[in-house]
Amino acid sequence: MFAFLHLPSAGDGLGLAFTDRAGGVSEGSFGPLNLGRTDVDDLTHVGENFERVGASLGIRRFITLAQVHGPDVVVVDRAMLADWGPEQHLGSEATGIPLVKADAMVTTEPDVALCIRVADCLPVVFADRTRGVIGAAHAGRVGLAAGVLPRTVAALRELGAQDIEAWLGPHICGSCYEVPAAMREEVARDLPGAYAETSWGTPALDLGAAAVHQLQELGCRVERRDRCTRTSPDLHSHRRDGAGAGRIGALVWRTR
């Protein structure tokens, strides 16, 4: 049986989901359900994994990015979708066409799933249910500090969003995300809530707490669905599994 970290039914033509590791066909440390790492995993396996996710959730088209830990936001509009082929979400390894380098995207288009892929970084999905505006962001330490979340919220509002909800997905928690003390001090100066300590007493960062503070300051309502990737064996984690880690998908889509 295919397993997901299901969110409750959002209603109003909105779909939301965070995938886990189960139900796919990737092998070894990648999987089974790896939705990234197309440069090193078997591309046919990743493609099949997306097919299974799509069949389970009723998704026909996925939009992905070449995530680079920055603040840039892409508007997924009709012009972009007109050039988006059936395997485009698998990247240049499948199509020869590079994905857009960015770490967030927003749209008002129906029947496309925005897909952010992570393995310890923080994924955030957004929606204004009434106005049909959705978004997704990859907010690792660097992107979070660079302002990817405020930029995403601004892009949502440019598309007409007013009442914005944000859902935080699985990522490495503040009790596990060990960093050098100097890095903790530097990041926490700019990101209130980021200052943390690991469960074993060393300096750490809490990306989730920092994101909540930012989003609430921006007027968003926030719901946390952010189990720790490192301590949850059913989730992908780079810190735990190293270079062989697969990728979770954070998905948001309009159904009408």
Coordinates of C-alpha atoms in Angstrom, one line a residue:
M1 CA 0.0 0.0 0.0
F2 CA 1.2 3.4 -1.0
A3 CA 2.0 5.6 2.1
F4 CA 1.8 9.4 2.5
L5 CA 2.0 11.9 5.3
H6 CA -1.6 12.9 4.5
L7 CA -3.0 16.3 5.4
P8 CA -6.7 16.5 6.3
S9 CA -8.9 17.3 3.3
A10 CA -8.4 21.0 2.6
G11 CA -11.6 21.3 0.5
D12 CA -12.3 24.2 -1.8
G13 CA -10.6 22.5 -4.7
L14 CA -7.2 22.3 -3.0
G15 CA -4.8 19.3 -2.6
L16 CA -1.9 19.0 -0.2
A17 CA 0.5 16.2 0.6
F18 CA 4.0 15.4 1.9
T19 CA 5.3 12.0 0.6
D20 CA 7.4 9.6 2.7
R21 CA 9.8 6.8 1.5
A22 CA 7.2 4.0 1.0
G23 CA 5.5 2.7 -2.1
G24 CA 8.1 3.4 -4.8
V25 CA 10.6 1.3 -6.8
S26 CA 13.9 3.0 -6.1
E27 CA 16.6 0.7 -4.6
G28 CA 19.0 0.9 -1.7
S29 CA 19.3 4.1 0.3
F30 CA 17.4 6.1 -2.3
G31 CA 14.0 4.7 -1.7
P32 CA 11.7 3.1 -2.3
L33 CA 9.9 6.4 -3.1
N34 CA 12.6 8.8 -4.3
L35 CA 11.3 11.9 -6.2
G36 CA 14.7 13.4 -6.8
R37 CA 18.3 12.6 -7.3
T38 CA 17.7 12.0 -11.0
D39 CA 21.4 12.5 -11.7
V40 CA 22.3 9.4 -9.7
D41 CA 19.2 7.3 -9.2
D42 CA 17.8 5.2 -12.0
L43 CA 15.7 7.6 -14.1
T44 CA 13.1 5.0 -14.9
H45 CA 12.7 4.4 -11.2
V46 CA 12.1 8.1 -10.4
G47 CA 9.7 8.4 -13.3
E48 CA 7.7 5.4 -12.0
N49 CA 7.7 6.9 -8.5
F50 CA 6.1 10.1 -9.8
E51 CA 3.6 8.0 -11.8
R52 CA 2.6 6.2 -8.6
V53 CA 2.2 9.5 -6.7
G54 CA 0.2 10.9 -9.5
A55 CA -2.1 7.9 -9.7
S56 CA -2.7 7.9 -6.0
L57 CA -3.5 11.6 -5.7
G58 CA -5.1 12.3 -9.1
I59 CA -2.2 14.4 -10.3
R60 CA -1.5 14.5 -14.0
R61 CA 1.3 17.1 -14.2
F62 CA 4.1 18.0 -11.8
I63 CA 6.2 21.2 -11.8
T64 CA 9.7 21.0 -10.4
L65 CA 12.7 23.3 -10.0
A66 CA 16.4 23.0 -10.0
Q67 CA 16.6 24.1 -6.3
V68 CA 19.8 26.1 -5.5
H69 CA 19.2 27.4 -2.0
G70 CA 18.3 30.9 -3.1
P71 CA 15.3 33.3 -2.7
D72 CA 14.1 33.3 -6.3
V73 CA 10.4 32.6 -7.1
V74 CA 8.9 31.4 -10.4
V75 CA 5.4 32.2 -11.5
V76 CA 4.0 29.1 -13.2
D77 CA 1.7 30.6 -15.9
R78 CA 0.1 29.4 -19.1
A79 CA 3.2 30.3 -21.1
M80 CA 5.4 28.2 -19.0
L81 CA 2.9 25.3 -19.0
A82 CA 2.7 25.4 -22.8
D83 CA 6.3 24.5 -23.0
W84 CA 6.2 21.9 -20.2
G85 CA 6.6 18.4 -21.6
P86 CA 5.3 15.2 -20.0
E87 CA 8.7 14.3 -18.6
Q88 CA 9.9 17.9 -17.8
H89 CA 9.6 17.4 -14.1
L90 CA 12.4 14.8 -14.3
G91 CA 14.8 17.4 -15.5
S92 CA 17.6 17.5 -18.1
E93 CA 18.5 13.8 -17.6
A94 CA 15.2 12.9 -19.2
T95 CA 14.6 15.8 -21.6
G96 CA 17.9 17.6 -22.2
I97 CA 16.1 20.8 -21.0
P98 CA 17.4 22.2 -17.7
L99 CA 14.9 23.0 -15.0
V100 CA 14.6 26.6 -13.9
K101 CA 17.0 27.5 -11.1
A102 CA 14.8 28.7 -8.2
D103 CA 13.6 27.6 -4.8
A104 CA 9.9 28.6 -4.9
M105 CA 7.0 28.8 -7.2
V106 CA 3.5 30.2 -7.3
T107 CA 0.5 29.7 -9.6
T108 CA -3.2 30.2 -10.1
E109 CA -3.4 27.4 -12.7
P110 CA -5.5 24.3 -12.0
D111 CA -4.5 20.7 -12.5
V112 CA -0.8 21.1 -12.0
A113 CA 1.1 20.1 -8.8
L114 CA 3.9 22.3 -7.5
C115 CA 6.5 19.9 -6.2
I116 CA 9.4 20.9 -3.9
R117 CA 11.9 18.1 -3.1
V118 CA 13.8 17.9 0.2
A119 CA 15.8 15.5 2.5
D120 CA 16.3 17.6 5.6
C121 CA 15.6 21.2 4.4
L122 CA 12.2 22.7 5.2
P123 CA 9.4 22.5 2.6
V124 CA 6.5 25.0 2.9
V125 CA 3.3 24.9 0.8
F126 CA 0.9 27.8 0.6
A127 CA -2.7 28.5 -0.4
D128 CA -5.4 31.1 -0.5
R129 CA -8.3 28.7 -0.8
T130 CA -10.8 31.4 -1.7
R131 CA -8.8 33.0 -4.5
G132 CA -7.2 29.9 -5.9
V133 CA -3.6 30.9 -5.4
I134 CA -1.0 28.3 -4.4
G135 CA 2.7 28.2 -3.8
A136 CA 5.6 26.0 -2.6
A137 CA 9.0 26.9 -1.3
H138 CA 12.3 25.1 -0.4
A139 CA 13.6 26.8 2.7
G140 CA 16.9 25.4 3.8
R141 CA 19.2 27.3 6.1
V142 CA 20.7 29.4 3.2
G143 CA 17.4 30.1 1.4
L144 CA 15.5 30.9 4.6
A145 CA 18.2 33.4 5.6
A146 CA 18.1 34.8 2.1
G147 CA 14.4 35.5 2.3
V148 CA 12.8 32.8 0.2
L149 CA 9.6 32.8 2.3
P150 CA 8.9 36.6 2.3
R151 CA 9.6 36.5 -1.4
T152 CA 7.1 33.7 -1.9
V153 CA 4.4 35.4 0.1
A154 CA 5.0 38.6 -1.9
A155 CA 4.6 36.6 -5.1
L156 CA 1.4 35.0 -3.9
R157 CA -0.1 38.4 -3.1
E158 CA 0.9 39.7 -6.5
L159 CA -1.3 37.0 -7.9
G160 CA -4.2 38.1 -5.7
A161 CA -3.8 36.1 -2.5
Q162 CA -5.0 37.7 0.7
D163 CA -5.8 35.0 3.3
I164 CA -2.7 32.9 3.1
E165 CA -2.3 29.6 4.9
A166 CA 1.1 27.9 5.1
W167 CA 1.9 24.3 5.9
L168 CA 5.4 23.3 7.1
G169 CA 6.5 19.8 6.0
P170 CA 9.0 17.3 7.4
H171 CA 12.5 18.6 7.9
I172 CA 15.4 18.1 10.3
C173 CA 14.4 19.5 13.7
G174 CA 16.2 21.9 16.0
S175 CA 17.2 19.0 18.3
C176 CA 19.1 17.4 15.5
Y177 CA 20.4 20.1 13.1
E178 CA 23.9 20.6 14.6
V179 CA 25.9 23.5 13.2
P180 CA 29.0 25.4 14.3
A181 CA 28.5 27.8 17.1
A182 CA 29.5 30.8 15.0
M183 CA 27.0 29.8 12.3
R184 CA 24.2 29.5 14.9
E185 CA 25.0 33.0 16.2
E186 CA 25.1 34.5 12.6
V187 CA 21.8 32.9 11.5
A188 CA 19.9 33.6 14.7
R189 CA 20.7 37.3 14.4
D190 CA 18.7 37.5 11.3
L191 CA 16.2 34.7 12.0
P192 CA 14.4 35.0 15.3
G193 CA 13.6 31.5 16.6
A194 CA 16.4 29.8 14.8
Y195 CA 18.7 29.6 17.9
A196 CA 18.6 26.0 19.2
E197 CA 20.6 23.2 20.9
T198 CA 20.8 19.6 19.9
S199 CA 19.5 16.8 22.2
W200 CA 23.2 16.1 22.9
G201 CA 24.0 19.6 23.9
T202 CA 25.7 21.2 20.9
P203 CA 24.8 24.3 18.9
A204 CA 21.9 23.9 16.5
L205 CA 19.4 25.7 14.3
D206 CA 15.6 25.3 14.3
L207 CA 14.4 26.1 10.8
G208 CA 10.8 25.4 11.6
A209 CA 10.6 27.9 14.5
A210 CA 12.4 30.5 12.4
A211 CA 9.9 29.9 9.5
V212 CA 6.9 30.2 11.8
H213 CA 8.1 33.5 13.1
Q214 CA 8.7 34.9 9.6
L215 CA 5.4 33.7 8.2
Q216 CA 3.3 34.9 11.2
E217 CA 5.0 38.3 10.9
L218 CA 3.9 38.3 7.2
G219 CA 0.3 37.6 8.3
C220 CA 0.1 34.0 7.3
R221 CA -1.7 31.3 9.3
V222 CA 0.7 28.4 9.9
E223 CA 0.1 24.7 10.4
R224 CA 3.0 22.5 11.3
R225 CA 3.3 19.0 9.8
D226 CA 7.0 18.8 10.4
R227 CA 8.2 15.5 11.8
C228 CA 12.0 15.3 12.0
T229 CA 13.5 13.7 8.9
R230 CA 16.6 12.6 10.7
T231 CA 14.8 10.6 13.4
S232 CA 12.0 9.2 11.3
P233 CA 13.1 6.2 9.4
D234 CA 10.1 6.4 7.0
L235 CA 11.4 9.8 5.8
H236 CA 14.4 10.7 3.6
S237 CA 17.3 12.4 5.5
H238 CA 20.6 13.6 4.1
R239 CA 22.1 13.9 7.6
R240 CA 21.2 10.3 8.4
D241 CA 21.7 8.6 5.0
G242 CA 24.4 10.8 3.4
A243 CA 24.9 11.1 -0.3
G244 CA 22.6 8.2 -0.9
A245 CA 19.5 9.9 0.5
G246 CA 16.4 10.1 -1.7
R247 CA 14.0 13.1 -1.7
I248 CA 10.6 13.7 -0.2
G249 CA 8.0 15.6 -2.3
A250 CA 6.0 18.5 -0.8
L251 CA 3.0 18.9 -3.1
V252 CA 0.2 21.5 -3.5
W253 CA -2.3 21.6 -6.4
R254 CA -5.7 23.1 -7.4
T255 CA -8.3 20.5 -8.4
R256 CA -10.5 23.1 -10.1

